[in-house]
Amino acid sequence: CPAPSDLRPANGTRLCALLYKDNSPYYDQCCAGDVLEVEPGSDVPYMPRGWSGTVSSLVVGTRCELVVWSRRAKKGKSRKFSA
């Protein structure tokens, strides 16, 4: 998985988080497969099509916080992730 300080796409802008679909019991193979990029200041009450319930790994960048909810539209229990 990339280090939290390394979250920058090809164009050089900063990202707050990367969410990955593929899962593995081996740590060095966890951050693989399709990637969902979360930009700073994003407010997304619904996961994009095909992503709901499929995230297996995530990396949160420095100076960022990712809040997720157990139900759609920011309902249910929430959990915060940071670098």
Coordinates of C-alpha atoms in Angstrom, one line a residue:
C1 CA 0.0 0.0 0.0
P2 CA 1.2 3.5 -0.6
A3 CA 2.3 5.6 2.3
P4 CA -0.2 8.3 3.4
S5 CA 2.2 11.0 2.3
D6 CA 2.4 9.5 -1.2
L7 CA -1.3 10.0 -2.2
R8 CA -0.8 12.0 -5.4
P9 CA -2.2 10.9 -8.8
A10 CA -0.3 11.4 -12.0
N11 CA -1.3 15.0 -12.4
G12 CA 0.3 15.9 -9.0
T13 CA -2.8 17.1 -7.1
R14 CA -3.2 15.8 -3.6
L15 CA -5.7 13.1 -2.6
C16 CA -7.2 12.5 0.8
A17 CA -7.8 8.7 0.4
L18 CA -7.6 5.7 -1.9
L19 CA -10.1 2.9 -1.5
Y20 CA -9.3 -0.5 -3.0
K21 CA -11.6 -3.4 -4.0
D22 CA -9.2 -6.4 -4.0
N23 CA -8.6 -8.3 -0.8
S24 CA -5.8 -10.5 0.3
P25 CA -4.6 -12.2 3.5
Y26 CA -1.1 -10.9 2.6
Y27 CA -0.5 -7.2 3.6
D28 CA 1.7 -6.5 0.5
Q29 CA -1.2 -7.6 -1.8
C30 CA -4.1 -5.7 -0.1
C31 CA -4.0 -2.5 -2.1
A32 CA -4.9 -3.9 -5.5
G33 CA -7.7 -4.0 -8.0
D34 CA -10.0 -1.1 -8.8
V35 CA -9.2 2.2 -7.0
L36 CA -11.6 4.9 -5.9
E37 CA -9.9 8.3 -5.4
V38 CA -11.2 10.6 -2.7
E39 CA -10.3 14.3 -3.2
P40 CA -9.9 16.8 -0.5
G41 CA -13.3 18.4 0.6
S42 CA -15.4 15.6 -1.0
D43 CA -18.8 15.1 0.5
V44 CA -20.3 11.9 -1.0
P45 CA -23.5 10.6 0.8
Y46 CA -23.7 7.6 -1.7
M47 CA -21.0 5.3 -2.9
P48 CA -20.5 5.3 -6.7
R49 CA -22.2 2.4 -8.6
G50 CA -20.4 -0.9 -8.0
W51 CA -18.6 0.3 -4.8
S52 CA -21.1 -0.2 -2.0
G53 CA -19.9 -2.9 0.3
T54 CA -16.9 -3.8 -1.7
V55 CA -14.0 -1.7 -0.2
S56 CA -11.4 -4.1 1.3
S57 CA -8.5 -1.7 1.9
L58 CA -8.0 2.0 2.3
V59 CA -5.2 4.5 2.7
V60 CA -5.9 8.0 4.2
G61 CA -3.5 10.8 3.4
T62 CA -1.8 13.1 5.9
R63 CA -3.9 16.0 7.2
C64 CA -7.1 14.2 6.0
E65 CA -9.9 12.4 7.7
L66 CA -12.3 9.9 6.0
V67 CA -15.7 9.4 7.6
V68 CA -17.8 6.4 6.5
W69 CA -21.3 5.4 7.5
S70 CA -22.9 1.9 7.9
R71 CA -26.0 3.0 5.9
R72 CA -26.5 5.1 2.8
A73 CA -27.2 8.8 2.9
K74 CA -24.9 9.3 6.0
K75 CA -27.2 7.2 8.3
G76 CA -26.3 4.5 10.8
K77 CA -23.1 4.2 12.7
S78 CA -20.1 6.2 11.5
R79 CA -16.4 5.6 11.7
K80 CA -13.4 7.9 11.2
F81 CA -10.1 7.0 9.6
S82 CA -7.0 9.1 9.4
A83 CA -3.3 8.6 8.4

